[in-house]
Amino acid sequence: MTPDLVPDELWERIVPLLPKRPARRKRHPGRLPAPDRVALAGIIYVLRKAMAWRDVPSEVVGCSGVTAGRRLRDWTEAGVWPRLHEALLTELRAASSLDMDDAAIDGSHIRALERGAHVGPSPVDRGRPGSKHHVIVDRLSTPLAVSLTGGNRHDVTQLIPLLNAIPRIRGRGRPRNRPKRLFADRGYDYDNYRRMLRQRGIKPLIARPGVVHGSGLGRTRWVVERTFAWLHQFKRLRIRYERRADFHRGLLELACSIICLRRLRRSF
């Protein structure tokens, strides 16, 4: 079932980014390592099903879940996932399928079952340990950048880091890494952040506290909620199981890449 879990469109884009495996010893080489495509199938299986690595059925993916988990560790530490995401954003812009004039930003709470970095008491879950996904998207709900913080971090603290995390996306015209207008809810309404956006040439379109909900911003800002719905279709992202924050962020970035590929090919 590996080809079903890892379609050719995804594999062709990820294989040039994978680190080279060390040469096997001539004497006592040990067991032959699982192919990278099979290990990627195990990672995607866990991302979709949210099962423990040890429970991954090897007869379905072709390798053990422990092997897939180790490969996730190696590829996360090698920086594979952000490079894959950037490459797909470049393809989308070259195909005129990326609209960066308008962008929207928001955060979403998830429960964390393990202690670790970027875990904090969630104010929306009775103080239970939690984390937050933060995402900035274009007008078509394409995720441009993501970040992971503790559940007690304010959304506005990730506004500038997310803008800085948008890569210089090549394609038609000059490379771009910033929108012209940014939509956000009342949680981002701080004058100093509005000034910082204007200094970057970005027009802030942020809801004001105390203003009735007829501002009209919701007609544009809903695109980021759709992105969260797409991300949380991957069950492993609904609850944080990983103690290491970089592992969970790696899965989050892989999910963003899959969303970009779906928009690009409509076949995955």
PDB file of C-alpha atoms in Angstrom:
ATOM      1  CA  MET A   1       0.000   0.000   0.000  1.00  0.00           C
ATOM      2  CA  THR A   2       3.039   2.275   0.007  1.00  0.00           C
ATOM      3  CA  PRO A   3       2.240   3.861  -3.397  1.00  0.00           C
ATOM      4  CA  ASP A   4      -1.187   4.839  -2.051  1.00  0.00           C
ATOM      5  CA  LEU A   5       0.325   6.498   1.013  1.00  0.00           C
ATOM      6  CA  VAL A   6       3.171   8.165  -0.902  1.00  0.00           C
ATOM      7  CA  PRO A   7       2.018   9.128  -4.401  1.00  0.00           C
ATOM      8  CA  ASP A   8       4.593   9.753  -7.096  1.00  0.00           C
ATOM      9  CA  GLU A   9       3.908  13.518  -7.023  1.00  0.00           C
ATOM     10  CA  LEU A  10       5.050  13.735  -3.388  1.00  0.00           C
ATOM     11  CA  TRP A  11       7.936  11.299  -3.664  1.00  0.00           C
ATOM     12  CA  GLU A  12       9.458  13.039  -6.695  1.00  0.00           C
ATOM     13  CA  ARG A  13       9.598  16.306  -4.774  1.00  0.00           C
ATOM     14  CA  ILE A  14      10.925  14.977  -1.507  1.00  0.00           C
ATOM     15  CA  VAL A  15      13.613  12.563  -2.680  1.00  0.00           C
ATOM     16  CA  PRO A  16      16.124  15.295  -3.731  1.00  0.00           C
ATOM     17  CA  LEU A  17      15.855  16.805  -0.235  1.00  0.00           C
ATOM     18  CA  LEU A  18      16.592  13.669   1.757  1.00  0.00           C
ATOM     19  CA  PRO A  19      20.048  13.374   3.348  1.00  0.00           C
ATOM     20  CA  LYS A  20      22.324  10.719   1.931  1.00  0.00           C
ATOM     21  CA  ARG A  21      22.535   7.587   3.994  1.00  0.00           C
ATOM     22  CA  PRO A  22      26.029   6.511   5.147  1.00  0.00           C
ATOM     23  CA  ALA A  23      27.669   3.728   3.154  1.00  0.00           C
ATOM     24  CA  ARG A  24      27.158   0.264   4.571  1.00  0.00           C
ATOM     25  CA  ARG A  25      30.090  -1.569   6.041  1.00  0.00           C
ATOM     26  CA  LYS A  26      31.598  -4.300   3.870  1.00  0.00           C
ATOM     27  CA  ARG A  27      32.057  -6.619   6.826  1.00  0.00           C
ATOM     28  CA  HIS A  28      29.075  -7.314   9.046  1.00  0.00           C
ATOM     29  CA  PRO A  29      26.815  -4.768   7.310  1.00  0.00           C
ATOM     30  CA  GLY A  30      23.805  -5.767   9.379  1.00  0.00           C
ATOM     31  CA  ARG A  31      20.215  -5.699   8.217  1.00  0.00           C
ATOM     32  CA  LEU A  32      19.352  -3.790   5.068  1.00  0.00           C
ATOM     33  CA  PRO A  33      17.651  -0.492   6.100  1.00  0.00           C
ATOM     34  CA  ALA A  34      14.077   0.105   5.060  1.00  0.00           C
ATOM     35  CA  PRO A  35      13.728   2.143   1.851  1.00  0.00           C
ATOM     36  CA  ASP A  36      13.096   5.834   2.401  1.00  0.00           C
ATOM     37  CA  ARG A  37       9.791   5.730   0.520  1.00  0.00           C
ATOM     38  CA  VAL A  38       8.541   2.961   2.801  1.00  0.00           C
ATOM     39  CA  ALA A  39       9.604   4.927   5.897  1.00  0.00           C
ATOM     40  CA  LEU A  40       7.810   8.006   4.552  1.00  0.00           C
ATOM     41  CA  ALA A  41       4.690   5.886   4.150  1.00  0.00           C
ATOM     42  CA  GLY A  42       4.943   5.022   7.845  1.00  0.00           C
ATOM     43  CA  ILE A  43       5.268   8.696   8.802  1.00  0.00           C
ATOM     44  CA  ILE A  44       2.225   9.671   6.724  1.00  0.00           C
ATOM     45  CA  TYR A  45       0.264   6.731   8.149  1.00  0.00           C
ATOM     46  CA  VAL A  46       0.891   7.977  11.697  1.00  0.00           C
ATOM     47  CA  LEU A  47       0.109  11.561  10.636  1.00  0.00           C
ATOM     48  CA  ARG A  48      -3.269  10.440   9.325  1.00  0.00           C
ATOM     49  CA  LYS A  49      -4.234   7.850  11.930  1.00  0.00           C
ATOM     50  CA  ALA A  50      -2.662   9.270  15.133  1.00  0.00           C
ATOM     51  CA  MET A  51      -1.638   5.840  16.408  1.00  0.00           C
ATOM     52  CA  ALA A  52       1.465   5.144  18.466  1.00  0.00           C
ATOM     53  CA  TRP A  53       4.607   4.435  16.460  1.00  0.00           C
ATOM     54  CA  ARG A  54       4.902   0.960  17.958  1.00  0.00           C
ATOM     55  CA  ASP A  55       1.389   0.111  16.763  1.00  0.00           C
ATOM     56  CA  VAL A  56       1.970   0.882  13.078  1.00  0.00           C
ATOM     57  CA  PRO A  57       1.082  -2.274  11.080  1.00  0.00           C
ATOM     58  CA  SER A  58       4.215  -3.235   9.155  1.00  0.00           C
ATOM     59  CA  GLU A  59       2.130  -5.299   6.725  1.00  0.00           C
ATOM     60  CA  VAL A  60       0.417  -2.068   5.629  1.00  0.00           C
ATOM     61  CA  VAL A  61       3.330   0.354   5.335  1.00  0.00           C
ATOM     62  CA  GLY A  62       6.195  -2.083   4.803  1.00  0.00           C
ATOM     63  CA  CYS A  63       8.299  -1.237   7.876  1.00  0.00           C
ATOM     64  CA  SER A  64       7.926  -0.917  11.620  1.00  0.00           C
ATOM     65  CA  GLY A  65       6.635   2.267  13.173  1.00  0.00           C
ATOM     66  CA  VAL A  66       9.839   2.574  15.207  1.00  0.00           C
ATOM     67  CA  THR A  67      11.826   2.701  11.957  1.00  0.00           C
ATOM     68  CA  ALA A  68       9.486   5.358  10.564  1.00  0.00           C
ATOM     69  CA  GLY A  69       9.843   7.368  13.775  1.00  0.00           C
ATOM     70  CA  ARG A  70      13.624   7.271  13.549  1.00  0.00           C
ATOM     71  CA  ARG A  71      13.484   8.449   9.959  1.00  0.00           C
ATOM     72  CA  LEU A  72      11.196  11.311  11.049  1.00  0.00           C
ATOM     73  CA  ARG A  73      13.855  12.284  13.584  1.00  0.00           C
ATOM     74  CA  ASP A  74      16.662  12.183  11.012  1.00  0.00           C
ATOM     75  CA  TRP A  75      14.758  14.146   8.369  1.00  0.00           C
ATOM     76  CA  THR A  76      13.494  16.719  10.864  1.00  0.00           C
ATOM     77  CA  GLU A  77      17.010  17.369  12.100  1.00  0.00           C
ATOM     78  CA  ALA A  78      18.166  17.646   8.461  1.00  0.00           C
ATOM     79  CA  GLY A  79      15.563  20.369   7.748  1.00  0.00           C
ATOM     80  CA  VAL A  80      13.715  18.416   5.063  1.00  0.00           C
ATOM     81  CA  TRP A  81      10.170  19.589   5.855  1.00  0.00           C
ATOM     82  CA  PRO A  82      10.564  23.409   5.573  1.00  0.00           C
ATOM     83  CA  ARG A  83      12.512  22.970   2.311  1.00  0.00           C
ATOM     84  CA  LEU A  84       9.762  20.760   0.909  1.00  0.00           C
ATOM     85  CA  HIS A  85       7.136  23.327   1.892  1.00  0.00           C
ATOM     86  CA  GLU A  86       9.116  26.159   0.249  1.00  0.00           C
ATOM     87  CA  ALA A  87       9.573  24.159  -2.957  1.00  0.00           C
ATOM     88  CA  LEU A  88       5.831  23.542  -3.236  1.00  0.00           C
ATOM     89  CA  LEU A  89       5.020  27.205  -2.549  1.00  0.00           C
ATOM     90  CA  THR A  90       7.374  28.111  -5.395  1.00  0.00           C
ATOM     91  CA  GLU A  91       5.544  25.727  -7.723  1.00  0.00           C
ATOM     92  CA  LEU A  92       2.192  27.187  -6.718  1.00  0.00           C
ATOM     93  CA  ARG A  93       3.344  30.723  -7.419  1.00  0.00           C
ATOM     94  CA  ALA A  94       4.829  29.709 -10.769  1.00  0.00           C
ATOM     95  CA  ALA A  95       1.433  28.206 -11.650  1.00  0.00           C
ATOM     96  CA  SER A  96      -0.352  31.443 -10.601  1.00  0.00           C
ATOM     97  CA  SER A  97      -2.093  29.508  -7.816  1.00  0.00           C
ATOM     98  CA  LEU A  98      -0.757  31.612  -4.954  1.00  0.00           C
ATOM     99  CA  ASP A  99      -2.412  34.918  -4.055  1.00  0.00           C
ATOM    100  CA  MET A 100      -0.204  36.742  -1.555  1.00  0.00           C
ATOM    101  CA  ASP A 101      -1.778  40.184  -1.793  1.00  0.00           C
ATOM    102  CA  ASP A 102      -4.120  39.289   1.079  1.00  0.00           C
ATOM    103  CA  ALA A 103      -3.092  37.107   4.020  1.00  0.00           C
ATOM    104  CA  ALA A 104      -4.791  36.020   7.236  1.00  0.00           C
ATOM    105  CA  ILE A 105      -3.284  34.901  10.535  1.00  0.00           C
ATOM    106  CA  ASP A 106      -4.627  33.013  13.567  1.00  0.00           C
ATOM    107  CA  GLY A 107      -3.814  30.439  16.228  1.00  0.00           C
ATOM    108  CA  SER A 108      -5.473  27.206  17.358  1.00  0.00           C
ATOM    109  CA  HIS A 109      -5.187  25.375  20.702  1.00  0.00           C
ATOM    110  CA  ILE A 110      -4.458  21.646  20.941  1.00  0.00           C
ATOM    111  CA  ARG A 111      -4.059  19.448  23.988  1.00  0.00           C
ATOM    112  CA  ALA A 112      -0.575  18.113  24.802  1.00  0.00           C
ATOM    113  CA  LEU A 113      -0.269  14.686  26.426  1.00  0.00           C
ATOM    114  CA  GLU A 114       3.469  14.966  27.110  1.00  0.00           C
ATOM    115  CA  ARG A 115       5.519  17.630  28.832  1.00  0.00           C
ATOM    116  CA  GLY A 116       8.242  19.286  26.827  1.00  0.00           C
ATOM    117  CA  ALA A 117       9.186  22.431  24.980  1.00  0.00           C
ATOM    118  CA  HIS A 118       6.339  24.686  23.832  1.00  0.00           C
ATOM    119  CA  VAL A 119       3.821  23.224  26.261  1.00  0.00           C
ATOM    120  CA  GLY A 120       1.920  25.446  28.691  1.00  0.00           C
ATOM    121  CA  PRO A 121      -1.366  25.733  30.596  1.00  0.00           C
ATOM    122  CA  SER A 122      -4.119  26.275  28.067  1.00  0.00           C
ATOM    123  CA  PRO A 123      -6.542  29.093  28.980  1.00  0.00           C
ATOM    124  CA  VAL A 124      -9.302  27.476  26.912  1.00  0.00           C
ATOM    125  CA  ASP A 125      -8.895  23.979  28.443  1.00  0.00           C
ATOM    126  CA  ARG A 126      -9.035  24.644  32.192  1.00  0.00           C
ATOM    127  CA  GLY A 127      -5.274  25.092  32.431  1.00  0.00           C
ATOM    128  CA  ARG A 128      -4.454  21.625  31.106  1.00  0.00           C
ATOM    129  CA  PRO A 129      -1.119  21.267  29.280  1.00  0.00           C
ATOM    130  CA  GLY A 130      -1.465  22.363  25.689  1.00  0.00           C
ATOM    131  CA  SER A 131       0.229  23.834  22.652  1.00  0.00           C
ATOM    132  CA  LYS A 132      -0.826  26.210  19.897  1.00  0.00           C
ATOM    133  CA  HIS A 133      -0.567  26.024  16.149  1.00  0.00           C
ATOM    134  CA  HIS A 134      -0.079  29.425  14.530  1.00  0.00           C
ATOM    135  CA  VAL A 135      -0.468  29.831  10.777  1.00  0.00           C
ATOM    136  CA  ILE A 136      -0.461  32.582   8.181  1.00  0.00           C
ATOM    137  CA  VAL A 137      -2.235  31.831   4.900  1.00  0.00           C
ATOM    138  CA  ASP A 138      -2.825  33.472   1.543  1.00  0.00           C
ATOM    139  CA  ARG A 139      -6.228  34.413   0.134  1.00  0.00           C
ATOM    140  CA  LEU A 140      -6.763  30.819  -1.065  1.00  0.00           C
ATOM    141  CA  SER A 141      -6.028  29.229   2.355  1.00  0.00           C
ATOM    142  CA  THR A 142      -2.556  28.066   1.334  1.00  0.00           C
ATOM    143  CA  PRO A 143      -0.345  27.875   4.464  1.00  0.00           C
ATOM    144  CA  LEU A 144       2.638  30.191   3.999  1.00  0.00           C
ATOM    145  CA  ALA A 145       4.286  29.633   7.397  1.00  0.00           C
ATOM    146  CA  VAL A 146       3.519  27.850  10.672  1.00  0.00           C
ATOM    147  CA  SER A 147       4.845  27.933  14.207  1.00  0.00           C
ATOM    148  CA  LEU A 148       4.340  26.013  17.451  1.00  0.00           C
ATOM    149  CA  THR A 149       4.152  27.567  20.922  1.00  0.00           C
ATOM    150  CA  GLY A 150       2.897  26.749  24.385  1.00  0.00           C
ATOM    151  CA  GLY A 151      -0.835  26.908  24.979  1.00  0.00           C
ATOM    152  CA  ASN A 152      -0.459  30.013  27.166  1.00  0.00           C
ATOM    153  CA  ARG A 153       1.310  32.138  24.532  1.00  0.00           C
ATOM    154  CA  HIS A 154      -0.663  35.079  23.151  1.00  0.00           C
ATOM    155  CA  ASP A 155      -1.407  34.919  19.434  1.00  0.00           C
ATOM    156  CA  VAL A 156       0.039  38.364  18.769  1.00  0.00           C
ATOM    157  CA  THR A 157       3.520  37.252  19.892  1.00  0.00           C
ATOM    158  CA  GLN A 158       3.743  35.127  16.739  1.00  0.00           C
ATOM    159  CA  LEU A 159       2.701  37.831  14.280  1.00  0.00           C
ATOM    160  CA  ILE A 160       6.211  39.065  13.445  1.00  0.00           C
ATOM    161  CA  PRO A 161       7.878  35.609  13.705  1.00  0.00           C
ATOM    162  CA  LEU A 162       5.364  34.192  11.235  1.00  0.00           C
ATOM    163  CA  LEU A 163       5.903  37.049   8.802  1.00  0.00           C
ATOM    164  CA  ASN A 164       9.659  36.517   9.106  1.00  0.00           C
ATOM    165  CA  ALA A 165       9.193  32.782   8.496  1.00  0.00           C
ATOM    166  CA  ILE A 166       7.569  33.252   5.079  1.00  0.00           C
ATOM    167  CA  PRO A 167      10.292  32.241   2.604  1.00  0.00           C
ATOM    168  CA  ARG A 168      11.195  34.351  -0.417  1.00  0.00           C
ATOM    169  CA  ILE A 169       8.878  32.594  -2.821  1.00  0.00           C
ATOM    170  CA  ARG A 170      10.052  32.614  -6.394  1.00  0.00           C
ATOM    171  CA  GLY A 171       7.854  32.164  -9.431  1.00  0.00           C
ATOM    172  CA  ARG A 172       6.398  34.782 -11.734  1.00  0.00           C
ATOM    173  CA  GLY A 173       7.916  38.188 -11.154  1.00  0.00           C
ATOM    174  CA  ARG A 174      10.188  39.129  -8.276  1.00  0.00           C
ATOM    175  CA  PRO A 175      10.433  36.836  -5.238  1.00  0.00           C
ATOM    176  CA  ARG A 176       7.876  37.718  -2.554  1.00  0.00           C
ATOM    177  CA  ASN A 177       7.809  37.066   1.166  1.00  0.00           C
ATOM    178  CA  ARG A 178       5.178  39.496   2.445  1.00  0.00           C
ATOM    179  CA  PRO A 179       1.528  40.269   1.744  1.00  0.00           C
ATOM    180  CA  LYS A 180       0.081  43.685   0.975  1.00  0.00           C
ATOM    181  CA  ARG A 181      -2.761  43.356   3.502  1.00  0.00           C
ATOM    182  CA  LEU A 182      -3.029  41.246   6.652  1.00  0.00           C
ATOM    183  CA  PHE A 183      -6.363  40.228   8.201  1.00  0.00           C
ATOM    184  CA  ALA A 184      -6.555  39.255  11.871  1.00  0.00           C
ATOM    185  CA  ASP A 185      -9.049  39.077  14.718  1.00  0.00           C
ATOM    186  CA  ARG A 186      -9.239  41.266  17.842  1.00  0.00           C
ATOM    187  CA  GLY A 187      -6.450  39.357  19.568  1.00  0.00           C
ATOM    188  CA  TYR A 188      -3.943  41.080  17.297  1.00  0.00           C
ATOM    189  CA  ASP A 189      -5.221  44.626  17.906  1.00  0.00           C
ATOM    190  CA  TYR A 190      -2.171  46.375  19.368  1.00  0.00           C
ATOM    191  CA  ASP A 191      -1.020  49.745  18.089  1.00  0.00           C
ATOM    192  CA  ASN A 192       2.673  48.866  18.199  1.00  0.00           C
ATOM    193  CA  TYR A 193       2.061  45.795  16.014  1.00  0.00           C
ATOM    194  CA  ARG A 194       0.001  47.876  13.616  1.00  0.00           C
ATOM    195  CA  ARG A 195       2.966  50.264  13.338  1.00  0.00           C
ATOM    196  CA  MET A 196       5.367  47.381  12.700  1.00  0.00           C
ATOM    197  CA  LEU A 197       3.142  46.098   9.909  1.00  0.00           C
ATOM    198  CA  ARG A 198       2.954  49.516   8.264  1.00  0.00           C
ATOM    199  CA  GLN A 199       6.742  49.848   8.488  1.00  0.00           C
ATOM    200  CA  ARG A 200       6.977  46.649   6.455  1.00  0.00           C
ATOM    201  CA  GLY A 201       4.586  48.011   3.844  1.00  0.00           C
ATOM    202  CA  ILE A 202       1.703  45.798   5.047  1.00  0.00           C
ATOM    203  CA  LYS A 203      -1.740  47.305   5.604  1.00  0.00           C
ATOM    204  CA  PRO A 204      -3.207  45.944   8.895  1.00  0.00           C
ATOM    205  CA  LEU A 205      -6.870  44.958   8.679  1.00  0.00           C
ATOM    206  CA  ILE A 206      -7.449  43.957  12.291  1.00  0.00           C
ATOM    207  CA  ALA A 207     -10.790  43.921  14.105  1.00  0.00           C
ATOM    208  CA  ARG A 208     -11.118  46.487  16.885  1.00  0.00           C
ATOM    209  CA  PRO A 209     -12.288  45.472  20.397  1.00  0.00           C
ATOM    210  CA  GLY A 210     -15.812  46.545  21.189  1.00  0.00           C
ATOM    211  CA  VAL A 211     -16.780  46.835  17.546  1.00  0.00           C
ATOM    212  CA  VAL A 212     -19.860  44.869  16.505  1.00  0.00           C
ATOM    213  CA  HIS A 213     -19.295  41.796  14.340  1.00  0.00           C
ATOM    214  CA  GLY A 214     -20.596  43.541  11.249  1.00  0.00           C
ATOM    215  CA  SER A 215     -17.139  44.826  10.302  1.00  0.00           C
ATOM    216  CA  GLY A 216     -17.035  42.551   7.264  1.00  0.00           C
ATOM    217  CA  LEU A 217     -13.565  41.177   8.085  1.00  0.00           C
ATOM    218  CA  GLY A 218     -14.994  37.722   8.658  1.00  0.00           C
ATOM    219  CA  ARG A 219     -15.744  37.402   4.953  1.00  0.00           C
ATOM    220  CA  THR A 220     -12.013  37.399   4.312  1.00  0.00           C
ATOM    221  CA  ARG A 221     -10.594  35.994   7.552  1.00  0.00           C
ATOM    222  CA  TRP A 222     -12.483  32.695   7.313  1.00  0.00           C
ATOM    223  CA  VAL A 223      -9.799  31.322   4.986  1.00  0.00           C
ATOM    224  CA  VAL A 224      -7.448  30.713   7.909  1.00  0.00           C
ATOM    225  CA  GLU A 225     -10.144  28.718   9.724  1.00  0.00           C
ATOM    226  CA  ARG A 226     -10.456  26.525   6.637  1.00  0.00           C
ATOM    227  CA  THR A 227      -6.709  25.901   6.764  1.00  0.00           C
ATOM    228  CA  PHE A 228      -6.970  24.752  10.388  1.00  0.00           C
ATOM    229  CA  ALA A 229      -9.791  22.409   9.355  1.00  0.00           C
ATOM    230  CA  TRP A 230      -7.517  20.933   6.673  1.00  0.00           C
ATOM    231  CA  LEU A 231      -4.601  20.580   9.091  1.00  0.00           C
ATOM    232  CA  HIS A 232      -6.691  18.909  11.762  1.00  0.00           C
ATOM    233  CA  GLN A 233      -7.967  16.338   9.293  1.00  0.00           C
ATOM    234  CA  PHE A 234      -4.566  14.815  10.043  1.00  0.00           C
ATOM    235  CA  LYS A 235      -5.476  13.220  13.355  1.00  0.00           C
ATOM    236  CA  ARG A 236      -1.933  13.314  14.733  1.00  0.00           C
ATOM    237  CA  LEU A 237      -2.145  17.119  14.772  1.00  0.00           C
ATOM    238  CA  ARG A 238      -5.364  17.304  16.827  1.00  0.00           C
ATOM    239  CA  ILE A 239      -3.500  16.287  19.988  1.00  0.00           C
ATOM    240  CA  ARG A 240       0.213  16.687  20.595  1.00  0.00           C
ATOM    241  CA  TYR A 241       1.731  13.325  21.507  1.00  0.00           C
ATOM    242  CA  GLU A 242       5.393  14.207  20.897  1.00  0.00           C
ATOM    243  CA  ARG A 243       7.593  15.364  23.765  1.00  0.00           C
ATOM    244  CA  ARG A 244      10.054  16.954  21.342  1.00  0.00           C
ATOM    245  CA  ALA A 245       8.608  20.095  19.813  1.00  0.00           C
ATOM    246  CA  ASP A 246      10.630  19.757  16.601  1.00  0.00           C
ATOM    247  CA  PHE A 247       9.016  16.362  15.885  1.00  0.00           C
ATOM    248  CA  HIS A 248       5.527  17.805  16.148  1.00  0.00           C
ATOM    249  CA  ARG A 249       6.465  20.830  14.096  1.00  0.00           C
ATOM    250  CA  GLY A 250       7.968  18.524  11.474  1.00  0.00           C
ATOM    251  CA  LEU A 251       4.636  16.711  11.167  1.00  0.00           C
ATOM    252  CA  LEU A 252       2.869  20.087  11.000  1.00  0.00           C
ATOM    253  CA  GLU A 253       5.118  21.237   8.150  1.00  0.00           C
ATOM    254  CA  LEU A 254       4.639  17.923   6.324  1.00  0.00           C
ATOM    255  CA  ALA A 255       0.867  18.416   6.553  1.00  0.00           C
ATOM    256  CA  CYS A 256       1.276  21.938   5.098  1.00  0.00           C
ATOM    257  CA  SER A 257       3.242  20.462   2.204  1.00  0.00           C
ATOM    258  CA  ILE A 258       0.527  17.887   1.545  1.00  0.00           C
ATOM    259  CA  ILE A 259      -2.086  20.679   1.488  1.00  0.00           C
ATOM    260  CA  CYS A 260       0.048  22.585  -1.033  1.00  0.00           C
ATOM    261  CA  LEU A 261       0.405  19.468  -3.166  1.00  0.00           C
ATOM    262  CA  ARG A 262      -3.341  18.899  -3.112  1.00  0.00           C
ATOM    263  CA  ARG A 263      -3.870  22.431  -4.377  1.00  0.00           C
ATOM    264  CA  LEU A 264      -1.200  21.927  -7.013  1.00  0.00           C
ATOM    265  CA  ARG A 265      -2.243  18.558  -8.376  1.00  0.00           C
ATOM    266  CA  ARG A 266      -5.740  17.902  -6.990  1.00  0.00           C
ATOM    267  CA  SER A 267      -4.778  14.239  -6.822  1.00  0.00           C
ATOM    268  CA  PHE A 268      -3.584  13.542  -3.253  1.00  0.00           C
TER     269      PHE A 268
END
